[in-house]
Amino acid sequence: MKNISLSKVSGIWLAIVILFQCSTANAQNATIILETEKDALVLQVDNQKQVHNAYLGEKLDRKSEYSNLPMAGPLAGDYTGIYNSAYTPSGSRNLLEPAITVTHADGSQSLDLEYVSHTVNKVSPDVELLTVRLKDPVYDFEVSLFYKAYYKENVIEQWNSIEHHEKGEVVLQKFASANLYLKAGSYWLRQYHGDWEKEMQPEEAELTHGIKTLDSKLGTRANLFMPSVFMVSLNKAAGEDEGNVLAGGLEWSGNFRTDFEIDPINNLRIISGINNYASAYKLKAGEVFETPPLVYTFSAEGKGQASRNLQAWARNYKLLDGKGTRLTLLNNWESTYFDFNEDKLRQLLKDTKQLGVDMFLLDDGWFGNKYPRNDDHAGLGDWQENRQKLPNGIAAIAKEADMTGVKFGIWVEPEMVNPKSVLYSKHPDWVLKQPGRQEYYFRNQLVLDLSNPAVQDFVFHVIDSLFVRDPHMAYIKWDCNAVIYNAYSAYLKHDQSQFYIDYVKGLYSVLKRIRAKYPAVPMMLCSGGGGRVDYNALQYFTEYWPSDNTEPIDRIFIQWEYSYFYPAIASSNHVTDSGKEPLKFRVDVAMMGKLGFDIVINKLSPNDLKFCQSAVQTYNSIKQTIWQGEQYRLSDPRAGNMASMIYVDSTKSSAVMFNYLVNFRYDQGSKSPIRLKGLDPAKQYSVEEINLYPGTSSTTDPQMIYSGDLLMKIGINPHIDTEHPSVILRISEVH
């Protein structure tokens, strides 16, 4: 059987407990219970073999009481009996938005999915996988629903596989990954929008009847205008520490679609998956179409706990090397842009060593000869060293880095091509462009056709050849600056409706090959900012670039919102010259994740250089708490004049608290103590200000001892004002 799966079955979550302790069940009127440490998802099978979503929320103290739930179908007022279907088909008796729509080989568009069986397999002590088989009673057409439960993290991944054995092709018109059902008095959606340098702008509103759709049709940088992550609060907009909320996002790096529909009996249906826009998928008999997972978590303790669930799950199971370490770096982009040579790079290597960071990153502009990469109009696709800038090649710079005592990394954008390039002239059939039509450019470039295996080989070779030049290559910054205009694949010819999906499959195929050969090399998922941030991509990358906007005030808000879905260890934050805030403020903001620098070291004043060197050492002493600690938001920058958050280690013996002024008008600052979170009330702590600028002193007395109880009930004032706009406090247990 040919397998065209879109994601690995191994990539999903939540610990599952099946009420009936058999590994396989075929009985009708079955109740299937998935429990995590705090929550439960309950499915029910009625006597018509329909599988329903019966419950999603806090788990009951006694599992036996789930049997007291009213049988799921039909609900009062539900004409169809399938409003709350676990996977709603169309074309039979459904009246609402379907999760799946197909055209059978005989042209019929009807589909009915009946329960066949379910199985549960233990993946690890804390992870189990439930599989529910559904089949059409008339057509040889089958769907398997997968639920992967992560017990300690209270997270579930949900996806499905679709296959048939009809006499001819079946066309999948819609193929969602998940079909959830929530019951409450009202529903509040927190969604995000944005653009380049304006990522992750939140909006929150009560859902009304009809369908609210979050989607993208951009192809590559699918999250540029609208990320696929969301939160839904029940009965009222949840707060940071109170309220019922479901938070999640689709694990897919291409076009997505999530529908929120309040049904006629006032319950909420959430249907999420690959966007079926221009993507009818032809499925041959015996092939398996596997959808990407929707990851979600339910929290009865507000948005903060939901975010900690997702962060812990990502570090433990999804993010590449999520429990590992990261490299601090100096990037050359803002110091040289495209204008550099070997002498300038040698000096930057010395600057890297002097600064005390781990690595030097060579950014855009190092390639292209016939069409040299001296600006963004030429050279993309021609990945040979520019012999005017680098007459001795990358190998010489890498060797120089090694002799200087720093690591070496490099920037690439292998999916893209400039029309002004040798690659474009040699392989026009590799480029996405529509026959007979004008070419439209995004950032003066076009996209290569990753649905084509030859292009996949080329992109893999681009990365592989870097390790030929430097076997010790320490880091790759993978950029993706263009969306897909001119959507036409010469390779697919008459099967263009599969292009958007096959492109992403091609991308994943390349990334899997890279990771098979180079499993541990750190890679940044750049994409001109947060245009391609999702957990299917982050299986292959150690970190992502939240935004090209590095102005520190803006970055506080951008990083704050990303943190609801992604852990600090994955957020790559650079100190730049953007903004008017003092250097200390810019460094303090960048410390909220994985620290890097993109500044001109030899233009720093002696005190600025001394501060940056000290800041790197300070960061190295607290980074494990930031990367692996639990994050609590203390003061919302959108609700006042400052932002404050704290990271607490797993033993509650050490914490780091970041405080920033976001309103620089007269007499703004912290007027009263801020209550901490996540500490042990019975422990004693000292509080010390760290990362001080040379010649300045702190108002915090490190000799004072506080109980965790006092710090969480009364708090401490970080004394933020226009003269001291950023303060980092280290909280340490005193024995």
XYZ file of C-alpha atoms in Angstrom:
735
model
C 0.000 0.000 0.000
C 1.480 3.355 -1.036
C 1.751 5.841 1.815
C 1.474 9.572 1.140
C 1.226 10.549 4.816
C 1.538 14.223 5.711
C 2.880 13.763 9.245
C 4.268 11.027 11.432
C 1.942 9.137 13.700
C 4.702 9.554 16.270
C 4.148 13.284 16.522
C 1.195 13.727 18.967
C -0.159 13.703 22.623
C -1.991 13.239 25.972
C -2.236 10.229 28.235
C -5.296 8.162 27.549
C -7.265 6.027 29.901
C -9.896 3.827 28.298
C -12.795 3.076 30.591
C -13.048 -0.435 29.228
C -9.628 -1.964 29.756
C -9.612 -3.983 26.564
C -7.187 -2.933 23.838
C -9.803 -3.309 21.117
C -13.527 -2.616 21.324
C -16.336 -3.171 18.832
C -19.369 -2.722 21.044
C -22.029 -0.150 20.265
C -23.052 2.317 23.002
C -19.423 2.477 24.093
C -17.993 5.312 26.175
C -14.358 6.108 25.375
C -12.502 8.253 27.906
C -9.205 10.058 27.370
C -7.835 11.441 30.620
C -4.808 13.535 31.381
C -3.694 14.582 34.828
C -6.383 17.282 34.970
C -8.664 16.962 31.954
C -10.796 14.532 29.993
C -12.081 14.086 26.463
C -15.034 11.698 26.212
C -16.361 10.086 23.031
C -19.567 8.085 22.875
C -20.839 5.586 20.323
C -24.624 5.438 19.950
C -26.797 2.545 18.793
C -26.680 3.909 15.229
C -22.882 3.453 15.212
C -22.297 7.212 15.258
C -19.304 8.515 17.257
C -19.972 11.734 19.154
C -17.976 14.290 21.122
C -19.626 13.992 24.525
C -17.356 16.028 26.809
C -14.167 18.099 26.887
C -13.114 19.745 30.147
C -11.970 19.084 33.703
C -11.860 15.385 34.480
C -14.150 13.830 37.051
C -12.836 12.445 40.325
C -14.405 9.073 39.530
C -14.006 7.611 36.059
C -17.066 5.453 36.599
C -19.264 8.557 36.542
C -18.577 9.261 32.877
C -21.101 6.514 32.199
C -23.721 8.873 33.700
C -23.244 11.349 30.838
C -26.392 11.437 28.695
C -25.935 9.410 25.541
C -24.530 11.783 22.976
C -27.016 11.424 20.182
C -29.426 12.752 19.422
C -29.115 16.007 21.372
C -32.332 17.884 22.058
C -33.064 20.059 19.045
C -30.603 18.246 16.781
C -32.574 17.126 13.711
C -29.612 15.272 12.269
C -28.238 13.464 15.317
C -24.690 14.448 14.313
C -24.211 18.088 15.388
C -21.580 16.801 17.802
C -20.076 14.189 15.502
C -16.480 13.268 16.223
C -15.781 13.730 12.493
C -18.675 15.242 10.556
C -19.192 13.970 6.984
C -21.139 15.830 4.321
C -23.613 14.752 1.694
C -25.844 12.535 3.834
C -27.826 14.232 6.611
C -25.372 16.863 7.866
C -26.657 20.475 7.861
C -23.595 22.202 9.320
C -19.957 22.752 8.351
C -18.399 19.343 7.567
C -14.994 18.061 8.600
C -14.762 15.918 5.468
C -16.242 16.183 1.977
C -15.491 13.704 -0.807
C -16.453 12.883 -4.370
C -16.530 9.115 -4.796
C -15.246 7.307 -7.871
C -18.843 7.055 -9.164
C -19.416 10.808 -8.745
C -21.522 10.635 -5.583
C -20.756 13.190 -2.876
C -22.520 11.372 -0.047
C -20.625 10.077 2.952
C -21.618 8.404 6.191
C -19.025 7.284 8.740
C -19.954 4.542 11.194
C -18.005 3.213 14.136
C -16.051 -0.002 13.477
C -13.669 -0.328 16.425
C -11.160 1.457 18.609
C -7.743 0.505 19.930
C -5.361 1.999 22.441
C -1.587 1.648 22.405
C 0.816 2.780 25.075
C 3.568 4.848 23.438
C 5.411 5.505 26.715
C 4.531 5.551 30.429
C 2.942 9.003 30.009
C 1.734 8.890 26.397
C -0.982 6.759 24.815
C -2.504 6.679 21.355
C -6.190 6.036 20.727
C -7.325 5.024 17.253
C -11.011 5.030 16.273
C -11.919 3.347 12.967
C -14.878 4.663 10.969
C -16.241 3.268 7.701
C -18.932 4.149 5.184
C -21.531 1.320 5.097
C -22.042 1.727 1.314
C -18.638 2.712 -0.074
C -15.302 1.072 0.669
C -14.114 4.268 2.296
C -12.513 4.484 5.745
C -11.300 7.149 8.175
C -9.183 6.480 11.255
C -9.231 9.118 14.000
C -6.088 9.420 16.129
C -5.852 10.986 19.584
C -2.446 11.144 21.227
C -2.585 12.012 24.898
C 0.221 13.497 27.027
C -0.707 12.881 30.636
C 1.501 15.253 32.630
C 1.294 18.083 30.101
C -2.515 17.926 29.701
C -2.148 18.149 25.926
C -3.817 16.248 23.069
C -2.782 15.915 19.454
C -5.565 14.908 17.083
C -5.361 13.904 13.406
C -6.681 11.254 11.034
C -5.928 9.085 8.039
C -8.190 8.590 5.031
C -8.135 5.688 2.578
C -10.429 3.835 0.198
C -10.602 0.816 -2.091
C -13.101 2.054 -4.631
C -12.802 1.358 -8.354
C -11.153 4.616 -9.344
C -9.948 7.831 -7.741
C -11.771 9.541 -4.924
C -11.412 13.336 -4.688
C -11.047 14.751 -1.192
C -12.742 18.143 -1.234
C -12.236 18.840 2.488
C -10.149 16.913 4.994
C -9.929 18.490 8.444
C -7.630 17.159 11.142
C -9.991 17.627 14.086
C -13.640 18.231 14.852
C -14.130 19.448 18.457
C -17.348 20.259 20.304
C -17.679 22.568 23.324
C -20.694 23.338 25.495
C -21.008 26.666 27.345
C -23.205 29.735 27.667
C -20.914 31.847 25.488
C -17.584 31.558 23.677
C -14.767 34.078 23.402
C -12.166 33.735 20.643
C -8.674 35.169 21.021
C -7.072 35.240 17.592
C -4.038 36.922 16.049
C -3.314 38.966 12.952
C -0.333 40.861 11.620
C 2.109 41.473 8.802
C 5.853 41.890 8.421
C 7.210 43.595 11.574
C 3.685 43.530 13.086
C 3.432 39.884 14.086
C 1.046 38.417 16.683
C -1.415 41.273 17.157
C -4.186 39.898 19.406
C -7.927 40.392 19.064
C -10.556 38.930 21.385
C -14.310 38.933 20.906
C -17.407 36.895 21.686
C -18.350 34.483 18.939
C -21.807 34.846 17.440
C -23.898 32.483 15.340
C -22.557 31.724 11.912
C -19.023 30.658 11.068
C -15.861 32.497 12.040
C -12.926 31.308 9.916
C -9.217 31.766 10.524
C -7.289 30.830 7.415
C -4.310 31.409 5.150
C -3.821 31.043 1.406
C -0.196 32.263 1.245
C 1.408 28.878 0.553
C 4.781 29.381 2.240
C 4.786 32.124 4.876
C 1.310 30.999 5.814
C 1.302 32.759 9.211
C 2.239 36.188 7.849
C -1.255 37.684 8.073
C -2.947 35.238 10.433
C -1.260 32.576 12.584
C -3.007 29.234 13.022
C -2.915 29.427 16.843
C -5.971 30.436 18.876
C -7.660 30.369 22.282
C -11.352 29.838 23.039
C -12.693 30.825 26.471
C -15.956 29.435 27.833
C -18.692 31.625 29.360
C -16.431 34.695 29.580
C -13.050 35.854 28.351
C -10.580 33.909 30.498
C -7.948 35.764 32.494
C -4.334 34.888 33.005
C -5.075 32.725 36.053
C -8.811 32.050 35.957
C -11.414 30.818 33.530
C -11.885 27.831 31.233
C -9.908 28.046 28.018
C -8.912 25.808 25.110
C -5.637 26.803 23.411
C -4.138 25.205 20.346
C -2.892 25.405 16.804
C -2.506 23.374 13.638
C 0.835 21.655 13.055
C 1.140 22.525 9.381
C 3.489 24.902 7.537
C 1.185 25.706 4.627
C -2.354 26.905 4.057
C -4.619 26.240 7.039
C -8.266 26.748 7.927
C -10.040 26.694 11.295
C -13.813 27.166 11.483
C -15.649 28.163 14.659
C -19.389 27.528 14.320
C -22.039 27.976 16.977
C -24.678 25.413 16.083
C -28.474 25.899 16.297
C -28.515 24.572 19.869
C -25.760 27.020 20.936
C -22.811 24.671 21.206
C -19.461 25.427 19.565
C -17.988 23.283 16.802
C -14.269 23.761 16.002
C -13.066 22.221 12.739
C -9.403 22.664 11.874
C -7.068 21.360 9.212
C -5.324 22.021 5.918
C -7.103 24.714 3.932
C -9.043 23.047 1.129
C -8.768 26.255 -0.934
C -7.639 25.256 -4.468
C -6.610 21.897 -3.012
C -8.984 19.124 -4.048
C -6.850 16.026 -3.506
C -7.065 12.956 -5.750
C -6.705 9.750 -3.768
C -6.009 6.484 -5.541
C -7.309 3.176 -4.177
C -5.008 1.884 -1.438
C -3.285 5.206 -0.811
C -3.385 6.775 2.641
C -3.886 10.494 3.130
C -2.780 11.554 6.608
C -3.692 14.971 7.933
C -1.406 17.066 10.159
C -2.172 17.157 13.887
C -4.154 19.807 15.717
C -2.531 20.273 19.117
C -4.636 21.638 21.958
C -4.878 21.854 25.722
C -7.746 22.618 28.072
C -7.150 24.713 31.178
C -9.558 25.508 34.002
C -6.937 27.897 35.423
C -6.823 30.532 32.722
C -4.605 31.302 29.781
C -1.397 31.152 31.784
C -1.777 27.474 32.636
C -2.772 26.670 29.056
C 0.462 28.269 27.856
C 2.554 26.366 30.396
C 0.939 23.113 29.228
C 1.901 23.796 25.617
C 5.393 24.987 26.524
C 6.116 21.878 28.604
C 4.757 19.594 25.888
C 6.884 21.330 23.262
C 10.078 21.027 25.286
C 9.418 17.409 26.205
C 8.070 16.011 22.943
C 7.973 18.263 19.886
C 10.615 20.988 19.641
C 13.945 19.747 18.281
C 16.334 19.431 21.247
C 13.742 21.051 23.482
C 15.514 19.879 26.635
C 18.959 20.772 25.303
C 20.993 23.940 24.986
C 21.313 26.835 22.526
C 24.152 28.956 21.128
C 24.500 32.677 21.768
C 25.711 34.463 18.654
C 26.862 37.613 16.881
C 25.240 38.236 13.479
C 26.849 40.464 10.844
C 23.656 41.643 9.137
C 23.168 45.059 10.722
C 26.884 45.802 10.834
C 27.626 45.051 7.168
C 24.419 44.151 5.301
C 25.608 42.913 1.857
C 28.886 44.859 1.996
C 31.624 42.685 3.448
C 34.863 40.896 2.572
C 37.235 38.516 4.293
C 38.975 41.297 6.234
C 35.680 42.578 7.647
C 34.642 39.062 8.590
C 37.960 38.400 10.329
C 37.350 41.459 12.467
C 33.825 40.289 13.231
C 35.198 36.923 14.338
C 37.461 38.762 16.778
C 34.463 40.814 17.917
C 32.549 37.586 18.518
C 35.331 36.279 20.722
C 35.653 39.607 22.530
C 31.919 39.759 23.194
C 31.987 36.277 24.727
C 29.204 34.648 22.696
C 29.460 31.147 21.238
C 29.195 31.722 17.504
C 29.495 34.075 14.533
C 26.641 33.962 12.002
C 27.347 35.016 8.411
C 24.101 36.382 6.981
C 22.835 37.121 3.465
C 25.191 38.179 0.634
C 27.956 35.545 0.629
C 27.040 33.879 -2.714
C 26.570 34.511 -6.446
C 29.219 35.283 -9.060
C 27.661 35.931 -12.472
C 24.866 37.660 -10.576
C 26.531 38.695 -7.305
C 24.343 38.973 -4.235
C 24.985 42.648 -3.490
C 21.327 43.416 -2.842
C 18.071 41.448 -2.787
C 17.532 41.648 -6.577
C 20.004 38.967 -7.660
C 21.820 35.764 -6.813
C 19.244 33.691 -4.946
C 19.598 30.134 -6.198
C 23.318 30.394 -7.016
C 24.799 28.998 -3.824
C 28.486 29.308 -4.721
C 30.736 31.654 -2.732
C 31.118 35.099 -4.205
C 34.800 35.097 -5.123
C 35.154 38.859 -4.833
C 33.939 38.872 -1.234
C 35.265 35.437 -0.265
C 38.186 34.565 -2.599
C 39.154 31.670 -0.332
C 35.619 30.431 0.190
C 33.587 29.592 3.267
C 36.151 27.009 4.318
C 38.708 29.753 4.974
C 36.281 31.768 7.135
C 35.261 28.637 9.007
C 38.922 27.804 9.639
C 39.523 31.362 10.835
C 36.579 31.039 13.222
C 38.020 27.831 14.609
C 41.411 29.486 15.132
C 39.697 32.430 16.843
C 37.895 30.074 19.215
C 34.299 30.620 18.073
C 31.820 28.535 16.123
C 30.625 29.407 12.617
C 27.094 29.472 11.158
C 25.558 30.673 7.912
C 22.343 32.063 6.335
C 20.514 30.392 3.440
C 17.187 30.792 1.654
C 17.163 27.579 -0.390
C 13.484 27.533 -1.413
C 13.758 30.798 -3.330
C 15.243 32.146 -6.564
C 15.849 35.559 -8.099
C 14.953 35.841 -11.799
C 18.430 37.344 -12.078
C 20.284 34.099 -11.364
C 21.987 31.239 -13.178
C 19.546 28.773 -11.613
C 16.537 30.612 -13.058
C 18.041 30.594 -16.565
C 19.071 26.912 -16.390
C 15.932 25.491 -14.777
C 12.901 27.696 -15.510
C 10.745 24.576 -15.050
C 11.841 24.472 -11.403
C 10.270 27.855 -10.719
C 6.650 28.478 -9.757
C 5.302 30.620 -12.582
C 2.186 30.494 -14.693
C 2.553 29.856 -18.435
C 1.739 32.877 -20.568
C 1.222 35.200 -17.617
C 3.255 38.019 -16.137
C 5.498 37.037 -13.232
C 4.724 38.681 -9.895
C 7.561 39.001 -7.409
C 7.547 39.071 -3.627
C 10.733 40.755 -2.397
C 12.144 40.498 -5.938
C 12.052 36.718 -5.895
C 10.092 33.639 -6.879
C 9.569 30.288 -5.169
C 11.086 26.992 -6.286
C 8.730 24.074 -6.864
C 9.255 21.746 -3.913
C 6.586 19.379 -5.207
C 9.277 18.366 -7.747
C 11.673 15.671 -6.429
C 14.517 17.189 -8.473
C 14.035 20.493 -6.660
C 13.926 18.667 -3.337
C 17.298 17.112 -4.208
C 18.659 20.548 -5.104
C 17.528 22.130 -1.819
C 18.961 19.228 0.173
C 22.257 19.620 -1.709
C 22.368 23.336 -0.856
C 22.467 22.419 2.842
C 24.593 19.317 2.422
C 27.249 21.248 0.465
C 27.691 23.649 3.376
C 29.004 20.756 5.453
C 31.369 19.780 2.650
C 32.877 23.261 2.916
C 32.810 23.236 6.716
C 32.314 19.807 8.330
C 31.985 21.570 11.695
C 29.235 23.946 10.583
C 27.556 24.930 13.849
C 24.346 26.675 12.806
C 22.043 27.319 9.851
C 19.654 30.237 9.567
C 16.945 29.066 7.118
C 15.042 32.012 5.660
C 11.843 32.057 3.588
C 10.910 35.575 2.539
C 8.371 35.061 -0.252
C 4.781 33.910 -0.313
C 3.548 31.925 -3.295
C 2.515 34.063 -6.226
C 2.173 32.520 -9.717
C 0.982 29.191 -8.259
C 1.699 26.723 -11.041
C 3.901 23.624 -10.972
C 5.371 22.471 -14.280
C 6.101 19.154 -12.563
C 2.480 18.477 -11.543
C 1.166 19.518 -14.980
C -2.575 18.778 -14.914
C -2.797 18.027 -11.170
C -2.463 21.620 -9.944
C -5.102 21.214 -7.225
C -2.613 19.160 -5.200
C 0.162 21.738 -5.454
C -0.239 23.599 -2.143
C -0.206 20.334 -0.201
C 2.556 18.689 -2.221
C 4.760 21.763 -1.745
C 4.653 21.396 2.042
C 5.126 17.640 1.791
C 8.206 18.339 -0.340
C 9.540 20.761 2.247
C 9.085 18.203 5.021
C 10.776 15.546 2.880
C 13.858 17.756 2.544
C 13.915 18.587 6.253
C 13.644 14.900 7.179
C 16.636 14.123 4.945
C 18.659 16.939 6.489
C 17.867 15.781 10.008
C 18.650 12.166 9.151
C 22.163 13.205 8.107
C 22.691 16.127 10.497
C 20.471 15.392 13.499
C 21.988 17.806 15.990
C 22.988 20.964 14.084
C 20.975 23.962 15.369
C 18.759 25.629 12.753
C 16.712 28.812 12.992
C 13.311 28.939 11.312
C 13.444 32.519 10.061
C 10.905 33.321 7.314
C 11.331 37.085 7.511
C 9.889 36.908 11.022
C 7.196 34.592 12.345
C 5.724 33.704 8.983
C 6.215 29.965 9.296
C 6.067 29.125 12.992
C 4.226 25.909 13.796
C 5.044 22.672 15.577
C 5.349 20.528 12.472
C 8.174 22.795 11.306
C 9.678 23.053 14.791
C 10.296 19.298 14.784
C 13.236 20.147 12.512
C 14.378 23.511 13.941
C 15.776 24.417 17.330
C 14.372 27.954 17.300
C 12.366 30.504 15.337
C 12.729 34.210 14.547
C 9.648 35.990 15.944
C 9.942 39.176 13.877
C 12.290 41.338 11.844
C 11.034 44.092 14.122
C 13.704 44.264 16.847
C 12.603 47.609 18.299
C 12.522 46.541 21.963
C 9.133 47.975 22.947
C 7.495 46.282 19.977
C 9.412 43.074 20.707
C 8.068 42.943 24.268
C 4.518 42.744 22.909
C 5.413 40.314 20.094
C 7.393 37.956 22.355
C 4.666 38.166 25.031
C 1.990 36.864 22.655
C 4.193 34.168 21.094
C 4.908 32.865 24.595
C 1.301 31.691 24.951
C 2.081 28.946 22.417
C 5.879 28.500 22.223
C 8.554 28.127 24.948
C 11.292 30.689 25.587
C 14.032 28.301 24.449
C 12.572 28.445 20.927
C 12.406 32.261 20.683
C 15.493 33.742 19.010
C 15.923 37.330 20.227
C 18.692 39.654 19.036
C 20.060 42.889 20.454
C 20.167 45.464 17.633
C 20.469 49.237 17.224
C 16.755 49.494 16.500
C 14.859 51.837 18.807
C 15.807 54.744 21.046
C 15.858 52.788 24.296
C 19.168 52.386 26.152
C 21.409 49.411 25.410
C 20.594 47.767 28.744
C 16.875 47.837 27.925
C 17.506 46.208 24.537
C 19.671 43.482 26.082
C 17.172 42.822 28.875
C 14.360 42.339 26.328
C 16.453 39.927 24.234
C 17.200 37.831 27.323
C 13.554 36.651 27.452
C 14.469 33.791 25.117
C 17.587 32.722 23.202
C 20.016 35.651 23.279
C 21.879 36.942 20.233
C 23.545 40.179 19.101
C 23.351 42.053 15.822
C 25.286 45.213 16.681
C 28.592 46.810 15.661
C 30.928 45.814 18.481
C 33.788 48.152 17.533
C 31.458 51.157 17.754
C 30.429 50.441 21.343
C 31.684 52.745 24.072
C 33.980 51.101 26.660
C 31.110 50.938 29.178
C 28.681 49.545 26.588
C 31.171 46.828 25.632
C 31.851 46.035 29.283
C 28.105 45.785 29.911
C 27.504 43.463 26.931
C 30.353 41.177 27.988
C 28.987 41.039 31.515
C 25.431 40.506 30.202
C 26.539 37.418 28.264
C 28.022 35.968 31.460
C 24.889 36.872 33.431
C 22.694 35.289 30.781
C 24.731 32.090 30.861
C 24.065 31.876 34.611
C 20.257 32.170 34.262
C 19.497 30.735 30.809
C 18.531 27.267 32.025
C 15.831 28.761 34.249
C 14.530 30.827 31.320
C 14.645 27.937 28.849
C 13.288 25.158 31.054
C 11.391 27.025 33.766
C 7.663 27.569 34.046
C 6.616 30.991 32.795
C 4.132 33.171 34.665
C 2.908 36.538 33.385
C 2.661 39.090 36.188
C 1.836 42.436 34.566
C 0.263 42.635 31.108
C 1.773 45.427 28.970
C -1.589 45.931 27.242
C -3.312 46.544 30.581
C -0.862 49.030 32.105
C 2.421 50.837 31.675
C 4.744 47.894 32.245
C 5.360 44.269 31.406
C 6.481 41.766 34.001
C 6.983 38.011 33.801
C 8.826 35.376 35.778
C 10.436 32.002 34.969
C 10.567 29.508 37.855
C 12.686 26.339 37.781
C 11.169 22.919 38.424
C 12.375 22.776 42.041
C 11.032 26.273 42.833
C 14.465 27.149 44.172
C 15.417 29.698 41.522
C 13.505 32.212 39.413
C 14.182 35.107 37.052
C 11.800 38.070 36.870
C 11.833 40.467 33.891
C 10.314 43.945 34.262
C 10.000 46.527 31.489
C 8.504 49.995 31.187
C 6.401 50.220 28.007
C 5.095 53.769 28.467
C 7.815 56.424 28.696
C 5.533 59.359 29.477
C 6.199 61.450 32.566
C 5.881 59.754 35.961
C 5.216 56.269 34.602
C 6.512 53.173 36.355
C 5.826 50.599 39.045
C 3.816 52.331 41.751
C 3.222 49.296 43.946
C 4.531 45.781 44.555
C 4.023 43.117 41.905
C 2.868 39.761 43.218
C 5.009 36.857 42.070
C 3.745 33.435 41.028
C 5.003 29.871 40.934
C 7.176 29.960 44.064
C 6.962 27.656 47.070
C 5.131 29.569 49.831
C 7.070 27.679 52.518
C 10.525 28.503 51.141
C 12.688 31.527 51.929
C 14.107 33.627 49.091
C 16.561 36.426 48.451
C 15.909 38.928 45.660
C 18.826 40.453 43.758
C 18.878 42.777 40.778
C 21.183 41.475 38.055
C 22.460 42.736 34.704
C 23.207 46.199 36.046
C 24.878 48.722 33.772
C 28.403 49.724 34.879
C 28.362 52.525 37.409
C 24.722 52.056 38.425
C 23.287 50.674 41.654
C 20.116 48.847 42.566
C 17.323 49.803 44.939
C 16.819 46.121 45.765
C 18.549 44.866 48.909
C 19.964 41.367 48.203
C 20.392 40.773 51.965
C 16.663 40.851 52.614
C 14.947 37.468 53.030
C 11.321 36.922 51.987
C 9.030 33.955 52.208
C 7.502 32.658 49.032
C 4.167 33.288 50.713
C 4.910 37.006 51.094
C 6.302 37.366 47.576
C 3.187 35.783 46.074
C 0.572 37.478 48.291
C 2.129 40.931 48.720
C 4.919 41.038 46.139
C 7.944 43.211 45.547
C 8.364 46.508 43.698
C 11.047 46.345 40.982
C 11.162 50.176 40.985
C 10.678 50.645 37.264
C 10.607 54.256 36.012
C 11.830 56.335 33.079
C 15.326 56.428 34.583
C 15.352 52.671 35.176
C 13.087 51.287 32.402
C 14.158 47.649 32.730
C 15.002 45.578 35.781
C 15.875 41.873 35.988
C 15.562 40.229 39.402
C 17.015 36.862 40.391
C 15.051 35.111 43.139
C 17.078 32.447 44.929
C 16.145 30.012 47.677
C 17.927 30.650 50.975
C 18.675 27.523 52.994
